[in-house]
Structure formats: C-alpha cells, structure tokens
mmCIF file of C-alpha atoms and ligand atoms in Angstrom:
data_model
loop_
_atom_site.group_PDB
_atom_site.id
_atom_site.type_symbol
_atom_site.label_atom_id
_atom_site.label_comp_id
_atom_site.label_asym_id
_atom_site.label_seq_id
_atom_site.Cartn_x
_atom_site.Cartn_y
_atom_site.Cartn_z
ATOM 1 C CA MET A 38 -7.247 23.512 -13.212
ATOM 2 C CA ASP A 39 -10.793 22.513 -12.245
ATOM 3 C CA TYR A 40 -10.007 19.327 -10.272
ATOM 4 C CA GLN A 41 -13.587 18.774 -9.154
ATOM 5 C CA LYS A 42 -14.786 18.799 -12.756
ATOM 6 C CA ILE A 43 -12.075 16.306 -13.729
ATOM 7 C CA LEU A 44 -12.987 13.937 -10.875
ATOM 8 C CA ASN A 45 -16.694 14.185 -11.769
ATOM 9 C CA GLU A 46 -15.918 13.343 -15.397
ATOM 10 C CA ILE A 47 -13.810 10.349 -14.355
ATOM 11 C CA SER A 48 -16.570 9.038 -12.116
ATOM 12 C CA GLU A 49 -18.971 9.101 -15.119
ATOM 13 C CA GLU A 50 -16.470 7.566 -17.538
ATOM 14 C CA ILE A 51 -15.626 4.556 -15.338
ATOM 15 C CA LYS A 52 -19.278 3.625 -14.658
ATOM 16 C CA PRO A 53 -19.633 1.101 -17.530
ATOM 17 C CA TYR A 54 -16.650 -0.863 -16.159
ATOM 18 C CA LEU A 55 -17.704 -1.193 -12.520
ATOM 19 C CA ASN A 56 -18.824 -4.798 -12.970
ATOM 20 C CA GLU A 57 -15.820 -6.045 -14.903
ATOM 21 C CA GLY A 58 -13.458 -7.104 -12.125
ATOM 22 C CA LYS A 59 -13.771 -9.562 -9.291
ATOM 23 C CA VAL A 60 -13.822 -8.696 -5.588
ATOM 24 C CA ALA A 61 -11.171 -10.488 -3.445
ATOM 25 C CA ASP A 62 -12.867 -13.593 -2.079
ATOM 26 C CA TYR A 63 -10.186 -15.345 -0.020
ATOM 27 C CA ILE A 64 -11.871 -14.200 3.205
ATOM 28 C CA PRO A 65 -15.599 -13.501 3.815
ATOM 29 C CA ALA A 66 -14.977 -9.978 5.156
ATOM 30 C CA LEU A 67 -13.622 -8.894 1.750
ATOM 31 C CA ALA A 68 -15.889 -11.112 -0.392
ATOM 32 C CA ASN A 69 -19.015 -9.393 0.994
ATOM 33 C CA VAL A 70 -18.022 -5.886 -0.157
ATOM 34 C CA ASP A 71 -20.310 -4.222 -2.744
ATOM 35 C CA PRO A 72 -18.340 -4.268 -6.066
ATOM 36 C CA ASN A 73 -20.172 -1.231 -7.464
ATOM 37 C CA GLN A 74 -18.467 1.311 -5.233
ATOM 38 C CA PHE A 75 -16.119 3.980 -6.539
ATOM 39 C CA ALA A 76 -14.282 6.812 -4.813
ATOM 40 C CA MET A 77 -11.436 9.097 -5.731
ATOM 41 C CA SER A 78 -9.751 11.839 -3.696
ATOM 42 C CA ILE A 79 -6.818 14.172 -4.143
ATOM 43 C CA THR A 80 -5.119 16.204 -1.411
ATOM 44 C CA MET A 81 -3.063 19.258 -2.314
ATOM 45 C CA PHE A 82 -0.061 20.602 -0.367
ATOM 46 C CA ASP A 83 -2.202 23.241 1.379
ATOM 47 C CA GLY A 84 -4.631 20.549 2.570
ATOM 48 C CA THR A 85 -7.367 21.321 0.045
ATOM 49 C CA GLN A 86 -9.198 18.128 -0.916
ATOM 50 C CA TYR A 87 -11.300 17.228 -3.919
ATOM 51 C CA SER A 88 -13.343 14.013 -3.925
ATOM 52 C CA VAL A 89 -15.959 12.129 -5.856
ATOM 53 C CA GLY A 90 -18.034 9.032 -5.009
ATOM 54 C CA ASN A 91 -17.876 7.045 -1.761
ATOM 55 C CA ALA A 92 -14.916 9.029 -0.405
ATOM 56 C CA ASP A 93 -16.046 8.671 3.236
ATOM 57 C CA THR A 94 -16.414 4.894 3.019
ATOM 58 C CA LEU A 95 -13.760 3.066 5.011
ATOM 59 C CA PHE A 96 -12.191 0.032 3.357
ATOM 60 C CA SER A 97 -9.423 -2.430 4.120
ATOM 61 C CA ILE A 98 -6.142 -0.864 2.995
ATOM 62 C CA GLN A 99 -4.427 -4.286 2.772
ATOM 63 C CA SER A 100 -1.167 -4.057 0.807
ATOM 64 C CA ILE A 101 -1.187 -0.247 0.817
ATOM 65 C CA SER A 102 -0.021 -0.662 4.447
ATOM 66 C CA LYS A 103 3.244 -2.043 3.029
ATOM 67 C CA VAL A 104 4.239 1.504 1.990
ATOM 68 C CA PHE A 105 3.974 2.585 5.620
ATOM 69 C CA THR A 106 5.867 -0.398 7.075
ATOM 70 C CA PHE A 107 8.579 -0.009 4.415
ATOM 71 C CA THR A 108 8.907 3.669 5.388
ATOM 72 C CA LEU A 109 9.372 2.822 9.070
ATOM 73 C CA ALA A 110 11.821 -0.006 8.397
ATOM 74 C CA LEU A 111 13.887 2.203 6.087
ATOM 75 C CA LYS A 112 13.926 4.909 8.732
ATOM 76 C CA TYR A 113 15.286 2.500 11.380
ATOM 77 C CA TYR A 114 17.540 0.224 9.313
ATOM 78 C CA SER A 115 18.527 2.505 6.420
ATOM 79 C CA THR A 116 20.447 0.588 3.717
ATOM 80 C CA ASP A 117 20.976 -2.379 6.087
ATOM 81 C CA LEU A 118 17.373 -3.282 5.292
ATOM 82 C CA TYR A 119 18.565 -4.477 1.876
ATOM 83 C CA LYS A 120 20.566 -7.262 3.507
ATOM 84 C CA ARG A 121 17.181 -8.904 4.141
ATOM 85 C CA LEU A 122 15.303 -8.026 0.937
ATOM 86 C CA GLY A 123 15.806 -6.505 -2.475
ATOM 87 C CA HIS A 124 14.332 -3.636 -4.471
ATOM 88 C CA GLU A 125 13.743 -5.290 -7.825
ATOM 89 C CA PRO A 126 10.344 -6.037 -9.391
ATOM 90 C CA SER A 127 9.359 -9.680 -8.952
ATOM 91 C CA GLY A 128 7.440 -10.286 -12.186
ATOM 92 C CA ASN A 129 5.500 -12.822 -10.124
ATOM 93 C CA PRO A 130 2.153 -12.837 -8.295
ATOM 94 C CA PHE A 131 2.222 -11.100 -4.901
ATOM 95 C CA ASN A 132 1.969 -14.300 -2.870
ATOM 96 C CA SER A 133 4.291 -16.551 -4.898
ATOM 97 C CA LEU A 134 6.527 -19.057 -3.076
ATOM 98 C CA VAL A 135 8.551 -20.224 -6.088
ATOM 99 C CA GLN A 136 10.911 -17.254 -6.520
ATOM 100 C CA LEU A 137 11.575 -17.130 -2.775
ATOM 101 C CA GLU A 138 12.851 -20.708 -2.880
ATOM 102 C CA TYR A 139 15.101 -20.049 -5.895
ATOM 103 C CA GLU A 140 16.479 -16.907 -4.293
ATOM 104 C CA HIS A 141 17.315 -18.515 -0.949
ATOM 105 C CA GLY A 142 14.655 -16.831 1.152
ATOM 106 C CA LYS A 143 15.537 -13.231 0.199
ATOM 107 C CA PRO A 144 12.354 -11.532 -1.090
ATOM 108 C CA ARG A 145 12.677 -9.444 -4.238
ATOM 109 C CA ASN A 146 11.103 -6.297 -2.770
ATOM 110 C CA PRO A 147 9.179 -4.944 0.250
ATOM 111 C CA PHE A 148 5.790 -5.009 -1.497
ATOM 112 C CA ILE A 149 5.328 -8.664 -2.420
ATOM 113 C CA ASN A 150 3.944 -10.557 0.571
ATOM 114 C CA ALA A 151 7.246 -12.239 1.479
ATOM 115 C CA GLY A 152 9.027 -8.864 1.454
ATOM 116 C CA ALA A 153 6.331 -7.132 3.475
ATOM 117 C CA ILE A 154 6.266 -9.932 6.064
ATOM 118 C CA ASN A 155 10.055 -9.691 6.268
ATOM 119 C CA VAL A 156 9.775 -5.923 6.822
ATOM 120 C CA THR A 157 7.236 -6.550 9.598
ATOM 121 C CA ASP A 158 9.706 -9.020 11.129
ATOM 122 C CA ALA A 159 12.393 -6.311 11.029
ATOM 123 C CA LEU A 160 10.006 -3.921 12.809
ATOM 124 C CA VAL A 161 9.172 -6.507 15.498
ATOM 125 C CA SER A 162 12.943 -6.908 16.043
ATOM 126 C CA HIS A 163 13.406 -3.146 16.219
ATOM 127 C CA TYR A 164 10.618 -2.613 18.749
ATOM 128 C CA LYS A 165 11.448 -5.903 20.525
ATOM 129 C CA ASP A 166 7.758 -6.735 20.926
ATOM 130 C CA GLU A 167 5.009 -7.573 18.432
ATOM 131 C CA ASP A 168 2.267 -5.551 20.139
ATOM 132 C CA ILE A 169 4.466 -2.449 20.302
ATOM 133 C CA ALA A 170 5.455 -2.943 16.648
ATOM 134 C CA TYR A 171 1.813 -3.024 15.588
ATOM 135 C CA LYS A 172 0.911 0.015 17.744
ATOM 136 C CA GLU A 173 3.827 2.013 16.314
ATOM 137 C CA VAL A 174 2.791 1.186 12.727
ATOM 138 C CA LEU A 175 -0.763 2.292 13.527
ATOM 139 C CA GLU A 176 0.476 5.496 15.213
ATOM 140 C CA PHE A 177 2.636 6.246 12.177
ATOM 141 C CA ILE A 178 -0.352 5.836 9.836
ATOM 142 C CA ARG A 179 -2.469 8.068 12.090
ATOM 143 C CA SER A 180 0.283 10.677 12.104
ATOM 144 C CA ILE A 181 0.858 10.871 8.346
ATOM 145 C CA ALA A 182 -2.887 10.856 7.678
ATOM 146 C CA ASP A 183 -3.319 13.399 10.507
ATOM 147 C CA ASP A 184 -6.312 11.401 11.699
ATOM 148 C CA HIS A 185 -6.365 9.668 15.068
ATOM 149 C CA THR A 186 -9.611 7.811 14.453
ATOM 150 C CA ILE A 187 -7.898 5.329 12.099
ATOM 151 C CA ASP A 188 -7.947 1.735 13.338
ATOM 152 C CA SER A 189 -7.649 -1.879 12.266
ATOM 153 C CA ASN A 190 -10.671 -4.156 11.841
ATOM 154 C CA PRO A 191 -10.189 -7.161 14.175
ATOM 155 C CA VAL A 192 -12.749 -9.281 12.278
ATOM 156 C CA VAL A 193 -10.723 -8.922 9.068
ATOM 157 C CA SER A 194 -7.359 -9.664 10.702
ATOM 158 C CA ALA A 195 -8.714 -12.720 12.571
ATOM 159 C CA SER A 196 -10.201 -14.032 9.336
ATOM 160 C CA GLU A 197 -6.910 -13.382 7.479
ATOM 161 C CA MET A 198 -5.068 -15.362 10.162
ATOM 162 C CA GLU A 199 -7.502 -18.265 9.798
ATOM 163 C CA HIS A 200 -6.832 -18.371 6.048
ATOM 164 C CA GLY A 201 -3.183 -17.330 6.229
ATOM 165 C CA PHE A 202 -1.596 -20.621 5.161
ATOM 166 C CA ARG A 203 0.361 -19.182 2.249
ATOM 167 C CA ASN A 204 1.707 -16.165 4.149
ATOM 168 C CA ILE A 205 2.709 -18.422 7.047
ATOM 169 C CA SER A 206 4.465 -20.654 4.484
ATOM 170 C CA LEU A 207 6.362 -17.674 3.072
ATOM 171 C CA ALA A 208 7.496 -16.709 6.576
ATOM 172 C CA ASN A 209 8.548 -20.286 7.381
ATOM 173 C CA LEU A 210 10.488 -20.509 4.119
ATOM 174 C CA MET A 211 12.386 -17.309 4.995
ATOM 175 C CA LYS A 212 12.991 -18.691 8.503
ATOM 176 C CA SER A 213 14.443 -21.892 6.983
ATOM 177 C CA PHE A 214 16.960 -19.688 5.127
ATOM 178 C CA ASN A 215 17.812 -17.785 8.341
ATOM 179 C CA ASN A 216 16.264 -14.611 6.982
ATOM 180 C CA PHE A 217 13.657 -14.170 9.707
ATOM 181 C CA ASP A 218 14.239 -13.203 13.343
ATOM 182 C CA ASN A 219 11.052 -13.733 15.281
ATOM 183 C CA ASN A 220 8.188 -16.160 15.843
ATOM 184 C CA VAL A 221 6.412 -16.740 12.503
ATOM 185 C CA ASN A 222 2.845 -16.669 13.843
ATOM 186 C CA GLU A 223 3.425 -13.530 15.905
ATOM 187 C CA VAL A 224 4.936 -11.624 12.968
ATOM 188 C CA VAL A 225 2.277 -12.754 10.490
ATOM 189 C CA ASN A 226 -0.348 -11.680 13.023
ATOM 190 C CA VAL A 227 1.129 -8.148 13.109
ATOM 191 C CA TYR A 228 1.267 -8.177 9.292
ATOM 192 C CA PHE A 229 -2.440 -9.074 9.071
ATOM 193 C CA LYS A 230 -3.327 -6.395 11.608
ATOM 194 C CA HIS A 231 -1.638 -3.663 9.600
ATOM 195 C CA CYS A 232 -3.214 -4.996 6.373
ATOM 196 C CA SER A 233 -6.627 -4.775 8.108
ATOM 197 C CA VAL A 234 -6.352 -1.056 8.862
ATOM 198 C CA GLU A 235 -9.393 0.738 7.440
ATOM 199 C CA MET A 236 -9.193 4.122 5.747
ATOM 200 C CA ASN A 237 -11.055 6.055 3.066
ATOM 201 C CA THR A 238 -9.714 7.788 -0.037
ATOM 202 C CA LYS A 239 -9.640 11.200 1.706
ATOM 203 C CA MET A 240 -7.373 9.827 4.449
ATOM 204 C CA LEU A 241 -5.154 7.890 2.040
ATOM 205 C CA SER A 242 -4.616 10.776 -0.369
ATOM 206 C CA ARG A 243 -3.670 12.934 2.640
ATOM 207 C CA ALA A 244 -1.300 10.223 3.874
ATOM 208 C CA MET A 245 0.675 10.329 0.605
ATOM 209 C CA LEU A 246 1.823 13.944 0.993
ATOM 210 C CA TYR A 247 5.088 13.114 2.800
ATOM 211 C CA LEU A 248 6.068 11.007 -0.224
ATOM 212 C CA ALA A 249 5.136 13.778 -2.644
ATOM 213 C CA ASN A 250 7.318 16.213 -0.680
ATOM 214 C CA HIS A 251 10.712 14.535 -0.098
ATOM 215 C CA GLY A 252 9.724 12.951 3.232
ATOM 216 C CA VAL A 253 8.354 16.129 4.848
ATOM 217 C CA ASP A 254 4.635 16.639 5.478
ATOM 218 C CA PRO A 255 3.886 19.928 3.658
ATOM 219 C CA ILE A 256 1.007 20.763 6.002
ATOM 220 C CA THR A 257 2.476 20.014 9.457
ATOM 221 C CA ASP A 258 6.139 20.417 8.433
ATOM 222 C CA LYS A 259 7.005 17.140 10.195
ATOM 223 C CA THR A 260 9.991 15.304 8.706
ATOM 224 C CA TYR A 261 9.323 11.572 8.524
ATOM 225 C CA ILE A 262 12.230 10.351 6.402
ATOM 226 C CA SER A 263 15.135 11.769 4.404
ATOM 227 C CA THR A 264 14.838 13.118 0.845
ATOM 228 C CA GLN A 265 16.825 10.154 -0.397
ATOM 229 C CA GLN A 266 14.616 7.632 1.408
ATOM 230 C CA ALA A 267 11.493 9.273 -0.035
ATOM 231 C CA LYS A 268 13.041 8.955 -3.492
ATOM 232 C CA ARG A 269 13.711 5.265 -2.901
ATOM 233 C CA ILE A 270 10.174 4.547 -1.675
ATOM 234 C CA ASN A 271 8.663 6.301 -4.688
ATOM 235 C CA ALA A 272 10.980 4.336 -6.982
ATOM 236 C CA VAL A 273 9.967 1.020 -5.439
ATOM 237 C CA MET A 274 6.301 2.031 -5.649
ATOM 238 C CA LEU A 275 6.738 2.759 -9.345
ATOM 239 C CA THR A 276 8.597 -0.458 -10.153
ATOM 240 C CA CYS A 277 7.001 -2.919 -7.676
ATOM 241 C CA GLY A 278 3.780 -1.326 -6.351
ATOM 242 C CA HIS A 279 1.478 -3.372 -8.563
ATOM 243 C CA TYR A 280 3.340 -6.693 -8.511
ATOM 244 C CA ASP A 281 3.454 -8.357 -11.934
ATOM 245 C CA ALA A 282 1.341 -5.488 -13.320
ATOM 246 C CA SER A 283 3.795 -2.768 -12.226
ATOM 247 C CA GLY A 284 5.057 -2.203 -15.762
ATOM 248 C CA ASP A 285 1.498 -1.939 -16.981
ATOM 249 C CA PHE A 286 0.633 0.590 -14.253
ATOM 250 C CA ALA A 287 3.696 2.705 -15.114
ATOM 251 C CA PHE A 288 2.775 2.466 -18.798
ATOM 252 C CA HIS A 289 -0.849 3.533 -18.340
ATOM 253 C CA VAL A 290 -0.725 5.798 -15.263
ATOM 254 C CA GLY A 291 2.896 6.961 -15.021
ATOM 255 C CA LEU A 292 2.989 7.665 -11.277
ATOM 256 C CA PRO A 293 4.445 5.893 -8.237
ATOM 257 C CA GLY A 294 1.522 3.901 -6.820
ATOM 258 C CA LYS A 295 0.566 1.067 -4.501
ATOM 259 C CA SER A 296 -2.488 -1.148 -4.602
ATOM 260 C CA GLY A 297 -4.269 -3.354 -2.079
ATOM 261 C CA VAL A 298 -6.673 -6.274 -2.564
ATOM 262 C CA GLY A 299 -9.308 -4.272 -0.670
ATOM 263 C CA GLY A 300 -9.643 -2.254 -3.919
ATOM 264 C CA GLY A 301 -7.674 0.812 -2.875
ATOM 265 C CA ILE A 302 -4.774 2.398 -4.734
ATOM 266 C CA VAL A 303 -2.578 5.310 -3.637
ATOM 267 C CA ALA A 304 -0.497 7.391 -6.028
ATOM 268 C CA VAL A 305 1.924 10.281 -5.702
ATOM 269 C CA VAL A 306 2.276 13.327 -7.944
ATOM 270 C CA PRO A 307 5.690 14.672 -6.858
ATOM 271 C CA LYS A 308 5.621 18.252 -5.489
ATOM 272 C CA MET A 309 1.882 18.495 -6.126
ATOM 273 C CA MET A 310 -0.548 16.095 -4.461
ATOM 274 C CA GLY A 311 -1.490 12.721 -3.033
ATOM 275 C CA ILE A 312 -4.175 10.659 -4.768
ATOM 276 C CA SER A 313 -6.278 7.690 -3.724
ATOM 277 C CA VAL A 314 -8.916 5.672 -5.535
ATOM 278 C CA PHE A 315 -11.172 2.885 -4.335
ATOM 279 C CA SER A 316 -13.169 0.350 -6.285
ATOM 280 C CA PRO A 317 -13.237 -3.189 -4.908
ATOM 281 C CA ALA A 318 -13.458 -5.274 -8.103
ATOM 282 C CA LEU A 319 -9.943 -6.402 -9.053
ATOM 283 C CA ASN A 320 -8.141 -7.321 -12.270
ATOM 284 C CA ALA A 321 -6.293 -10.620 -12.763
ATOM 285 C CA GLN A 322 -3.194 -9.364 -10.915
ATOM 286 C CA GLY A 323 -5.194 -8.368 -7.818
ATOM 287 C CA ASN A 324 -5.252 -4.595 -8.428
ATOM 288 C CA SER A 325 -8.415 -2.468 -8.580
ATOM 289 C CA LEU A 326 -9.571 -2.587 -12.200
ATOM 290 C CA VAL A 327 -11.604 0.617 -12.217
ATOM 291 C CA GLY A 328 -9.163 2.281 -9.814
ATOM 292 C CA THR A 329 -6.324 1.809 -12.279
ATOM 293 C CA MET A 330 -8.539 3.070 -15.082
ATOM 294 C CA ALA A 331 -9.495 6.173 -13.071
ATOM 295 C CA LEU A 332 -5.849 6.996 -12.419
ATOM 296 C CA GLU A 333 -5.040 6.622 -16.099
ATOM 297 C CA LEU A 334 -7.888 8.992 -16.958
ATOM 298 C CA PHE A 335 -6.584 11.437 -14.340
ATOM 299 C CA THR A 336 -3.026 11.551 -15.691
ATOM 300 C CA ASN A 337 -4.312 11.757 -19.264
ATOM 301 C CA LYS A 338 -6.651 14.644 -18.477
ATOM 302 C CA THR A 339 -4.198 16.620 -16.306
ATOM 303 C CA GLY A 340 -0.884 15.702 -17.925
ATOM 304 C CA PHE A 341 0.482 15.021 -14.394
ATOM 305 C CA SER A 342 2.648 12.007 -14.816
ATOM 306 C CA ILE A 343 6.323 11.708 -13.925
ATOM 307 C CA PHE A 344 7.146 11.041 -17.574
HETATM 308 O O1 DON B 108 -1.434 -10.942 2.608
HETATM 309 C C1 DON B 108 -2.406 -10.898 1.878
HETATM 310 O O2 DON B 108 -2.618 -11.729 1.016
HETATM 311 C C2 DON B 108 -3.331 -9.710 2.020
HETATM 312 N N1 DON B 108 -3.532 -9.393 3.385
HETATM 313 C C3 DON B 108 -2.827 -8.509 1.296
HETATM 314 C C4 DON B 108 -2.474 -8.769 -0.114
HETATM 315 C C5 DON B 108 -2.691 -7.604 -1.010
HETATM 316 O O3 DON B 108 -3.313 -6.617 -0.683
HETATM 317 C C6 DON B 108 -2.184 -7.806 -2.362
HETATM 318 N N2 DON B 108 -2.492 -6.652 -3.159
HETATM 319 N N3 DON B 108 -3.007 -6.478 -4.153
#
C-alpha cells in the first residue's frame, strides 16, 4: 500500500475544514496556537515512518498523556487500580463534576479528568514523592517514544495550575469521599506537568507501538506491560478515549484512540502501526475536528479498522 500517497490525499481533503473548529482557549498558551496546522504520521513495526504536514511541530499532548499514566498505574497496581476508578464510558464532558458526586467520588474511567487525576494520585503514592512520580512518567514517555529530548513545557503547566479550579475541585471531591491519598495541589501539579509534555506526530505515532503489539515494543523488544493489560488499555481507549464522543469516534474511525485538547490524537492499528494526527481546532466535545476527520479518511481508504 502506498501510505505516503494516502497521507498526501488526506492532507488535501481536510484543507476546507481547517477553520471549522475552535482552538482550546482556557489558557493563553493553548489559545495562541495557529488553528490552520495539520500533521499526520504513521510508524510501522520496523520503524519506517510516513508523515505529512507539520509533523516536526511540537504541541501540548494534554490528555494523550493519560494513556501513559494509565499504563504505568496498571503495571504497578494491576486490577487493584479498579478499586479507585472504573472502566466504563462516562457519557459526560471530560471535566464534569456531577457524575463524580453521584458516584461517590469514584471516577468512571482513567481518561476523564477525575480518573486521570486519580491515576496520578496512585502514581504519587507508588513512588512516594510527587517529583519522582513526574520524572518517572516523563522517563516512561521518553522510553516508549525512544526519544530522550521529550520534555514538558513549564509555561503551559504553570498556566494550567493558575486556571486549574475545576481539576482541583475534582480532586477535592474525590478526597472528600476518601478516594485520594495525597495532597491535592501536589498531585494536580504533577497531572498538569504530564499534560504539558510536548511531542510531535512522529514521536506520538512511534509511542503507540507497544499498544499495537501486546505491550512489547516491536523495535526494541522491550516489554512494558502484559498482553492482557495492553488489551485492556486499547479497550478503554476505544470506549472512553474521546469522552462523550467516544461512540462517535468508534463509529467513524473504528480504532482505539485518545485525544488531547492540544489538538493531538493517537490511534492504534493492532499488529500493524501507530498513528498520530494533529490539528488544534477542536469540535464541541474537545477533540480535534480535522484530526478525527483525517483518521476516518485513513481507515476508509486503507480498510484498517478493528471492525
Ligand atoms: O485537565 C485539563 O483540562 C487539560 N490539561 C487536559 C484536558 C484534555 O486534554 C481533554 N481532552 N480533550
């Protein structure tokens, strides 16, 4: 299959839609991003990459980082992790407080904000220190992306913290239900730091290979998690990776995927490749509008969906 030709076609076909969404504007660092950018990369099991557009441009991975923290927490806590949070879709916006109150402080899944903050809390407990927890998350991302230049943007995380009222509320609500171990501000700070990691689509598509290959990096042969854990993470990505638009993403794209408000999306084609797209303008549910469209075009053109 001529992947480069397919990516080039997609980049032409999405052009008319580049101005349709709305860039995240809850912090200046994200609001100032040029909405007209588009990038798409795929990484194959032998390391071959195909890209189109701004594939070297670093962007804020935001909620895509939740895949990596979920992986680490699952590795350390195994099924005990589900005492703290569930694995069901929420059907609610990613930062909703309402469901958390009804469900006594137990977040529906590790990808809504409450769930991801809870996972970060579990990691801080595991490493017994918030700075070590953050460093280990960053080292894990660098390892699976096989790129040691990856770092977090301190301007973005400081700005997130300044505007973090809702996330701090979610953490306090969980704490009030005794489902939170550590200091709220310290944990939320680690959460914002991992959300503020910057990567490009080449790095992110590479970073998805362990999930496409049962937990084992097909290039370095490193085992990160068990086959069963990789299955679970892919399942939660499919059912919860796009919040209240997860059904829509499965319907149109048909792959496990995870979005971030920075405009990135990662997706996994089992036993074949990792994919990442970037386009900062978002749809109403906070997922990249053109990114989702590009992935739908990709699965339509190649026939590579899990269905
Ligand atoms: O916690 C927040 O609100 C952001 N740092 C991340 C949210 C996010 O990426 C939601 N995804 N679409």
